[in-house]
PDB file of C-alpha atoms in Angstrom:
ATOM      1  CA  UNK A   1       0.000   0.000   0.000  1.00 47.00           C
ATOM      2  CA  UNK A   2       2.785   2.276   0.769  1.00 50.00           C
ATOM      3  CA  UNK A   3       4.828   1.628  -2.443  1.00 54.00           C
ATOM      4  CA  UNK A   4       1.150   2.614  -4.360  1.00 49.00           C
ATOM      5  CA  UNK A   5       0.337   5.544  -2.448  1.00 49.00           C
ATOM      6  CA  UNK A   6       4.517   6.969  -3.512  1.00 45.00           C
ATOM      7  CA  UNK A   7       3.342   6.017  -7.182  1.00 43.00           C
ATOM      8  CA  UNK A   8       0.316   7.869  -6.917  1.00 47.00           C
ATOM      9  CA  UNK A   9       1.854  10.845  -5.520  1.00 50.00           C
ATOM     10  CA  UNK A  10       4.506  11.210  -7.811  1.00 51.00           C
ATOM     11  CA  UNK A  11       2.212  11.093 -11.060  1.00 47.00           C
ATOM     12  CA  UNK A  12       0.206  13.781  -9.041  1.00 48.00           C
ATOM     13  CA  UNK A  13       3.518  15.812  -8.906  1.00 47.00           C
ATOM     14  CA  UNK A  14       4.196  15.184 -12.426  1.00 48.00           C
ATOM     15  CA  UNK A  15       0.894  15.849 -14.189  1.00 49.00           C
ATOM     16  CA  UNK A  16       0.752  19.268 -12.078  1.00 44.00           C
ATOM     17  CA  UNK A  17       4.330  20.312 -13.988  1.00 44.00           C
ATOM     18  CA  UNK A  18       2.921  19.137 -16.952  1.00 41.00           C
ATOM     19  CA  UNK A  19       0.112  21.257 -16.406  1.00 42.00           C
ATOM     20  CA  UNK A  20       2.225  24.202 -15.821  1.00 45.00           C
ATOM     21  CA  UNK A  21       4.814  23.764 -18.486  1.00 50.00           C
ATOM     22  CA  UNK A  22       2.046  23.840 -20.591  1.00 62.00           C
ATOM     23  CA  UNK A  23       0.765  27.383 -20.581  1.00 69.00           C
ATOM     24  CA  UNK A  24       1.937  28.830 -23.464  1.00 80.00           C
ATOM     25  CA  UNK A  25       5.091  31.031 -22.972  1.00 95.00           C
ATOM     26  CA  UNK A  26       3.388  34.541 -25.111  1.00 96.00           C
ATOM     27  CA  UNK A  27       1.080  34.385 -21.473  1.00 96.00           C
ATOM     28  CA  UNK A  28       3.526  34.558 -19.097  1.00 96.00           C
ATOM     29  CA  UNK A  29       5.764  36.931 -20.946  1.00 97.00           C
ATOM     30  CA  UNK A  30       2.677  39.464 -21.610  1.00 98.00           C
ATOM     31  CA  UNK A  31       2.021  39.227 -17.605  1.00 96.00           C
ATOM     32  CA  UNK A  32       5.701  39.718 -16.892  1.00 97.00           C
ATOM     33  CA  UNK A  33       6.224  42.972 -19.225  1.00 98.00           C
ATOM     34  CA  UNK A  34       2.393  44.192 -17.703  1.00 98.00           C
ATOM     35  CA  UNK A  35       0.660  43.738 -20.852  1.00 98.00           C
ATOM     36  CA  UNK A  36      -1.840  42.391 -18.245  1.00 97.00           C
ATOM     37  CA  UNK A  37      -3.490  44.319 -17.146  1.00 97.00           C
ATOM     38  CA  UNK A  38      -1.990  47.682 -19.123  1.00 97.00           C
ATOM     39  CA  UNK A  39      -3.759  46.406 -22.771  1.00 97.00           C
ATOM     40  CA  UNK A  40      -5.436  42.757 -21.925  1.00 97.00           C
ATOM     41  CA  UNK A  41      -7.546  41.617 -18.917  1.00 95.00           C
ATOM     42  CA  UNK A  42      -7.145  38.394 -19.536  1.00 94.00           C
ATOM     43  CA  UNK A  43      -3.956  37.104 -22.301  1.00 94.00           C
ATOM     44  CA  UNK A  44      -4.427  35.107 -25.281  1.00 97.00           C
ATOM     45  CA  UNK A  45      -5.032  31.539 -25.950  1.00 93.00           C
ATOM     46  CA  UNK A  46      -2.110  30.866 -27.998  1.00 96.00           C
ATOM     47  CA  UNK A  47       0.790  32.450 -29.848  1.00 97.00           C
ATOM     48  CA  UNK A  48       0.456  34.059 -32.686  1.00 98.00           C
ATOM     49  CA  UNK A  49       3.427  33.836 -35.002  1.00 98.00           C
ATOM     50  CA  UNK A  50       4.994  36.518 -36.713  1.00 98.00           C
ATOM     51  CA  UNK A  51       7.790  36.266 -39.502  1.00 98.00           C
ATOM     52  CA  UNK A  52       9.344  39.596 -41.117  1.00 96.00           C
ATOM     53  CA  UNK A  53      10.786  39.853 -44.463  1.00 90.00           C
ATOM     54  CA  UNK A  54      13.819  40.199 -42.902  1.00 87.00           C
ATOM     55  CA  UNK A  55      13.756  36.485 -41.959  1.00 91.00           C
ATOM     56  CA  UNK A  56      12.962  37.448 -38.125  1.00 95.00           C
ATOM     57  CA  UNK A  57      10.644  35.301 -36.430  1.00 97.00           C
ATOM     58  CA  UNK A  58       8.931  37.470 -33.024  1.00 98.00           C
ATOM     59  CA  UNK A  59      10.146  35.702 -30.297  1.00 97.00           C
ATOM     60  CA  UNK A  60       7.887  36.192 -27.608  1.00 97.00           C
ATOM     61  CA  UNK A  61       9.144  39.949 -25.137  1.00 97.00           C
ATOM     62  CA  UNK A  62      12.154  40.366 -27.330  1.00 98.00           C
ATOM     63  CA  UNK A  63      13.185  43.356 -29.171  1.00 98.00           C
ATOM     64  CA  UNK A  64      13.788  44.275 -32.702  1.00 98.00           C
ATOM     65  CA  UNK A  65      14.761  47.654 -34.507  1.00 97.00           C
ATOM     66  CA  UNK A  66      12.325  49.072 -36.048  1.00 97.00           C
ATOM     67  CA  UNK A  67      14.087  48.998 -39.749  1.00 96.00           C
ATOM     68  CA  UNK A  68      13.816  44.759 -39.201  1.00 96.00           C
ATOM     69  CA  UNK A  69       9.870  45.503 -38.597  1.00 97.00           C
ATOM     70  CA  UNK A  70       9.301  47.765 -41.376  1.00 95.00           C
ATOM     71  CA  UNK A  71       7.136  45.599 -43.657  1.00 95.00           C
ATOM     72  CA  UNK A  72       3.660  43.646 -42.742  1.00 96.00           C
ATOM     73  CA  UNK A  73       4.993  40.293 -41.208  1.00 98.00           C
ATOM     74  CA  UNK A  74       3.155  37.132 -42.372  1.00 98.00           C
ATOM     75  CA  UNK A  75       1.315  35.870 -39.788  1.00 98.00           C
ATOM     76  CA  UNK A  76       0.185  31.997 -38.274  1.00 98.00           C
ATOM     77  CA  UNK A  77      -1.865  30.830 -35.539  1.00 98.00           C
ATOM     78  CA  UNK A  78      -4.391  28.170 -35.227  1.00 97.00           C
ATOM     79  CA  UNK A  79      -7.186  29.256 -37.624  1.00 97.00           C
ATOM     80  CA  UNK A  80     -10.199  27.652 -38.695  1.00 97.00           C
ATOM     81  CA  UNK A  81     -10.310  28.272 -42.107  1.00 96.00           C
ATOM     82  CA  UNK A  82     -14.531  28.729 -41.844  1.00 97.00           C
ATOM     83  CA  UNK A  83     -13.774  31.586 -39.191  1.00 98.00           C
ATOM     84  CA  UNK A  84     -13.561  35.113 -39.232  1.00 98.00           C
ATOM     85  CA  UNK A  85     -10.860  36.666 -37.409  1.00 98.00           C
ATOM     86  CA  UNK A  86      -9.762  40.377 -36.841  1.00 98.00           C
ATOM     87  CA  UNK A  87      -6.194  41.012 -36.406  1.00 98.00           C
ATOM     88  CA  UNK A  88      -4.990  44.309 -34.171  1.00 98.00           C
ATOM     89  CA  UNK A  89      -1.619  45.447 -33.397  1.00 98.00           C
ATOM     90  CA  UNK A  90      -1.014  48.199 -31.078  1.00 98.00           C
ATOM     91  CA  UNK A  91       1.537  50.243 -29.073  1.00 98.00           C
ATOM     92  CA  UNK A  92       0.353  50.791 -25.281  1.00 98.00           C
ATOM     93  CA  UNK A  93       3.512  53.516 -24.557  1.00 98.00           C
ATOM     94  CA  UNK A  94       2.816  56.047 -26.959  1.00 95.00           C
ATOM     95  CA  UNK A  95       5.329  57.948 -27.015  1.00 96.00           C
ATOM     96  CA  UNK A  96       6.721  56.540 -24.215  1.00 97.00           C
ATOM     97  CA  UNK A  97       6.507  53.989 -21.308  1.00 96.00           C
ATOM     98  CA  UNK A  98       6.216  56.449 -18.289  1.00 96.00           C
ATOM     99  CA  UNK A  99       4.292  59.061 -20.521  1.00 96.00           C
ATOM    100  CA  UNK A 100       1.537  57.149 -22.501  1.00 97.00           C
ATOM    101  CA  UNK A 101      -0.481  60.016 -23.190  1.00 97.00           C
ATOM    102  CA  UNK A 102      -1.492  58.392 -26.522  1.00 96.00           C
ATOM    103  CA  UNK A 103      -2.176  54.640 -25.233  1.00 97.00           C
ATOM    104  CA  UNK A 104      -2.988  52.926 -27.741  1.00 97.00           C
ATOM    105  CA  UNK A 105      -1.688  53.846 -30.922  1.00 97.00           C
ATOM    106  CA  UNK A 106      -3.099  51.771 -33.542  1.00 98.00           C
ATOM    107  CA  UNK A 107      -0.413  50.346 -35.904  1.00 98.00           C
ATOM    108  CA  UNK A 108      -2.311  47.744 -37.873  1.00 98.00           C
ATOM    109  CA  UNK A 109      -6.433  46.671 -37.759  1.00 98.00           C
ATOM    110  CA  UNK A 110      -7.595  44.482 -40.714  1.00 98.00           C
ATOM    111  CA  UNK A 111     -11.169  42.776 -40.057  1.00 98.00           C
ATOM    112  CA  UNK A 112     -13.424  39.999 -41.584  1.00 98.00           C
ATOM    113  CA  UNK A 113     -10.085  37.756 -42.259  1.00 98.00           C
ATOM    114  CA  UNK A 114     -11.327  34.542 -43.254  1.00 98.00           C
ATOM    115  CA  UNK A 115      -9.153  32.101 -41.506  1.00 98.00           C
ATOM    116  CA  UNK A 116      -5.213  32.925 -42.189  1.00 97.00           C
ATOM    117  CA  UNK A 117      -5.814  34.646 -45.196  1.00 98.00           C
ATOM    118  CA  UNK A 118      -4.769  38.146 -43.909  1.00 98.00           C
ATOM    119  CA  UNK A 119      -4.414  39.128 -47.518  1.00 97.00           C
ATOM    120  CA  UNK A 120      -8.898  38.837 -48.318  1.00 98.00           C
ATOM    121  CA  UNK A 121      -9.726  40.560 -44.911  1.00 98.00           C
ATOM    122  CA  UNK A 122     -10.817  44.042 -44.725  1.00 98.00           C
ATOM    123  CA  UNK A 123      -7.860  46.543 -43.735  1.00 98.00           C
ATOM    124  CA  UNK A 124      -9.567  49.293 -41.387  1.00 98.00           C
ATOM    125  CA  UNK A 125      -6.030  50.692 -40.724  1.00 97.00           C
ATOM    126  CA  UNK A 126      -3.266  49.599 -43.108  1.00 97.00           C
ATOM    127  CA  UNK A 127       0.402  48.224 -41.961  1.00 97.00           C
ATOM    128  CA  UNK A 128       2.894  50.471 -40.374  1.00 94.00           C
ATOM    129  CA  UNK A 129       5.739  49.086 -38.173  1.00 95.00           C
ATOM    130  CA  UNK A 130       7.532  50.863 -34.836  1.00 97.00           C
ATOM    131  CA  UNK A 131       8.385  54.176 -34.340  1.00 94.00           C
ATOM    132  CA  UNK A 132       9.597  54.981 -31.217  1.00 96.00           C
ATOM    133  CA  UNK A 133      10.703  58.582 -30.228  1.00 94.00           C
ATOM    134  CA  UNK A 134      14.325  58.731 -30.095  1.00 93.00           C
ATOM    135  CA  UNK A 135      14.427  59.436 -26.378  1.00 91.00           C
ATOM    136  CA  UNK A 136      11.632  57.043 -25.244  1.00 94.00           C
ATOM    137  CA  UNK A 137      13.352  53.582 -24.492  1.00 95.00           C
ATOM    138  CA  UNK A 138      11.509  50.415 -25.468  1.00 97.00           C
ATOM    139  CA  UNK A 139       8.693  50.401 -25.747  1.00 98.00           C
ATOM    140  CA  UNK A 140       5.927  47.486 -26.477  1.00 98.00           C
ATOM    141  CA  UNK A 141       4.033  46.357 -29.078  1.00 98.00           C
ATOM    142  CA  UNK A 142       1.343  43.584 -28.863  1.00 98.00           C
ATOM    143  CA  UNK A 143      -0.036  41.659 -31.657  1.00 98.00           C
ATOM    144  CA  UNK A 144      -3.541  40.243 -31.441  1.00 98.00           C
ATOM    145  CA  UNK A 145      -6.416  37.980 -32.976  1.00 98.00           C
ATOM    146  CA  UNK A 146      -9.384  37.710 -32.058  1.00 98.00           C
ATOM    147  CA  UNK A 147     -12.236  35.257 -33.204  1.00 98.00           C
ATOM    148  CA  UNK A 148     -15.333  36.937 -34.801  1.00 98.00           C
ATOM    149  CA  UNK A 149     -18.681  35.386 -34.687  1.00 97.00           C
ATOM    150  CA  UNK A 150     -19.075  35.209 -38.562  1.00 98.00           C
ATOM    151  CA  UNK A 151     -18.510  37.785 -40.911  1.00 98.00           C
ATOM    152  CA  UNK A 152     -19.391  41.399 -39.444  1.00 98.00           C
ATOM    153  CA  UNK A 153     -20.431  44.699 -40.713  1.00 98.00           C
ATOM    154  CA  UNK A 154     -17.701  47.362 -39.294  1.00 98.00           C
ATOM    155  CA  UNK A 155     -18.842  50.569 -38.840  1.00 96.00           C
ATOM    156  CA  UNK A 156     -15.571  51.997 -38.587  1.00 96.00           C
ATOM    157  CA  UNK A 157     -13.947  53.614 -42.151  1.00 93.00           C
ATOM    158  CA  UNK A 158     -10.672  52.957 -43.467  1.00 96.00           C
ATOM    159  CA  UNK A 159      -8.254  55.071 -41.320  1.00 96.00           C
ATOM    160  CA  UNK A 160      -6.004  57.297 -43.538  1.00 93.00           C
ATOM    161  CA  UNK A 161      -2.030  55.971 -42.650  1.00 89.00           C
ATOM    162  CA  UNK A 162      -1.101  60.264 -42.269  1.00 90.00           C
ATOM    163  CA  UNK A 163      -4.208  60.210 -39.924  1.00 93.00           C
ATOM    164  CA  UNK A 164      -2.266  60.416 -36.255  1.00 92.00           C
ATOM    165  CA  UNK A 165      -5.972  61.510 -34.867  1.00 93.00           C
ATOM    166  CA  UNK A 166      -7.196  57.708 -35.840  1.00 94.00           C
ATOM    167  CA  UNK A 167      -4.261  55.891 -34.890  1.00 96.00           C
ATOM    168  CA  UNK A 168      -4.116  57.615 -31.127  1.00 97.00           C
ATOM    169  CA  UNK A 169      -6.047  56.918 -28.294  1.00 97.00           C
ATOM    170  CA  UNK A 170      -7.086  53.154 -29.761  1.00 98.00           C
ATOM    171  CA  UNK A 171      -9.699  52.071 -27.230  1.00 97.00           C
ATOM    172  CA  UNK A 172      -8.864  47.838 -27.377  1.00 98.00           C
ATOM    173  CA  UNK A 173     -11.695  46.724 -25.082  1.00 97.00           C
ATOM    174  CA  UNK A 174     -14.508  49.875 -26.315  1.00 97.00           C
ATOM    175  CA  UNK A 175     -13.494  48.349 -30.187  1.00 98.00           C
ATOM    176  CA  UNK A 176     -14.092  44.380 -29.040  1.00 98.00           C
ATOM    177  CA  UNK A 177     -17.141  44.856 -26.633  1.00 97.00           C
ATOM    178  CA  UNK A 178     -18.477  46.668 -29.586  1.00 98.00           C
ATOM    179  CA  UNK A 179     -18.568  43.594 -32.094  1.00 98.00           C
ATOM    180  CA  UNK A 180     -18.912  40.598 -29.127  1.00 97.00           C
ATOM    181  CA  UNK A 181     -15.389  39.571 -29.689  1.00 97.00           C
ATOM    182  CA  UNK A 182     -14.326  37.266 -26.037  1.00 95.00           C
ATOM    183  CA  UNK A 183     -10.668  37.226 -24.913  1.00 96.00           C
ATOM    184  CA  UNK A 184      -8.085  37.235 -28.117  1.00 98.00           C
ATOM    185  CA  UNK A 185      -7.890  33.930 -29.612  1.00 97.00           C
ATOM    186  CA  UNK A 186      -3.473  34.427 -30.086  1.00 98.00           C
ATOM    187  CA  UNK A 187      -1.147  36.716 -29.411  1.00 98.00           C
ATOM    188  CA  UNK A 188       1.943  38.278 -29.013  1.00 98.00           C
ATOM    189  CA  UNK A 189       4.422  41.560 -27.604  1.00 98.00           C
ATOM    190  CA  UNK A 190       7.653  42.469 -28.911  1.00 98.00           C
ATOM    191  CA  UNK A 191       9.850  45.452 -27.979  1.00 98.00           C
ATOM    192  CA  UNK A 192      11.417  48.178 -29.899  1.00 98.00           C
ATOM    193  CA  UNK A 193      13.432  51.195 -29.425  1.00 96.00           C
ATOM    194  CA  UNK A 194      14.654  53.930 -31.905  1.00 97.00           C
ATOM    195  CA  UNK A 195      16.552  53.774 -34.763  1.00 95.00           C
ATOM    196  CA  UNK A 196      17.579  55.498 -37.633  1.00 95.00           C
ATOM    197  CA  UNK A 197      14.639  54.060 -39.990  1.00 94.00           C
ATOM    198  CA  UNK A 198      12.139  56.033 -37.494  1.00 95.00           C
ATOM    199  CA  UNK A 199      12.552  59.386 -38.780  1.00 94.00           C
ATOM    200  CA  UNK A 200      12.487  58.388 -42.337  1.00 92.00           C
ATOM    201  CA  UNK A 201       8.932  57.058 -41.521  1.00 91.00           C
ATOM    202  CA  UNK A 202       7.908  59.906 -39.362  1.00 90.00           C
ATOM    203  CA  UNK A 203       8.714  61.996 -42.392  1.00 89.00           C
ATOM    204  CA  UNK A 204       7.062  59.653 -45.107  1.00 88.00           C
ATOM    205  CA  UNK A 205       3.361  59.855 -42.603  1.00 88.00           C
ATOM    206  CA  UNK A 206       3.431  62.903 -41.038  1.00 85.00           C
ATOM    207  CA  UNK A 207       6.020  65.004 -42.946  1.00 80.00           C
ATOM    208  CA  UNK A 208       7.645  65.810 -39.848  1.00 72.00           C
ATOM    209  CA  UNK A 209      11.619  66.110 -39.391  1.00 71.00           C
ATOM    210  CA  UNK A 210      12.300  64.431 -36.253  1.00 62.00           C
TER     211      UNK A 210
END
């Protein structure tokens, strides 16, 4: 009975680490860099991968310059291909960690994506990567999906890229409540901090010299 009740026990021990090991690492790392609770109440389901044409694959809290992140990544997660999806990325420290006056600024919203074809959704706010103030340290950027209920009617229209009035002030949970979307479906955060492709792209959207 003795030798049973030490077998017992130690599969109890061992399907607990299991179950630990197997929350998915994008959680953890959005709880550790306060993604919870600053963006998300709750973190996503799964990863969702990202792959630059520079051949960089978003590991999960890292950080990248924003010249590596300066064209839309192709994107993976675990679609079901008779889903609708909408796909958000945001920055919560516009224009800076300690000074988020801006939180969120909206750096990519396409809707209505039937399963992972990015390309046939409906862009509300068109691609464009980091650009971090040159004095504002890293900042984070979180990449989201969330799982429609079938294919909606936005009322939002297409936000102009030179528009900084559309792309501040993104309200994440107003936007979701608003079309019944639950907790995102994948995710994931990155970091960035300024380099010398950020003032060629403040000049190219705003015409500004920084």
């Amino acid at each position: 009975m003795c030798a049973l009740f030490v077998v017992c026990l130690l599969l109890c021990v061992l399907g607990l680490g299991r179950g630990e090991e197997e929350e998915p690492n994008v959680r953890r790392i959005m709880k550790e860099l306060d993604v919870i609770p600053d963006v998300l109440k709750e973190p996503p389901q799964e990863l969702l991968k990202l792959r630059f044409e520079s051949g960089i694959d978003i590991e999960e809290g890292k950080t990248y310059t924003p010249t590596e992140l300066k064209f839309q990544p192709k994107l993976e997660w675990n679609a079901d291909a008779e889903s609708y999806y909408t796909l958000i990325m945001l920055s919560p420290d516009a224009p800076s960690r300690e000074y988020p006056i801006y939180r969120s600024w909206l750096h990519w919203l396409v809707v209505n994506v039937p399963g992972l074809d990015v390309a046939k959704g409906q862009p509300l706010s068109e691609y464009f990567g980091p650009m971090p103030p040159k004095e504002s340290g890293l900042l984070r950027y979180v990449a989201l999906v969330y799982k429609q209920s079938g294919k909606l009617d936005f009322e939002e229209k297409k936000m102009e890229l030179k528009s900084a009035e559309d792309h501040s002030n993104f309200d994440l949970e107003k936007f979701t409540k608003k079309y019944e979307m639950d907790a995102p479906f994948a995710g994931n955060v990155f970091q960035s901090k300024w380099d010398e492709y950020v003032p060629e792209l403040m000049k190219m959207l705003y015409d500004i010299n920084e």
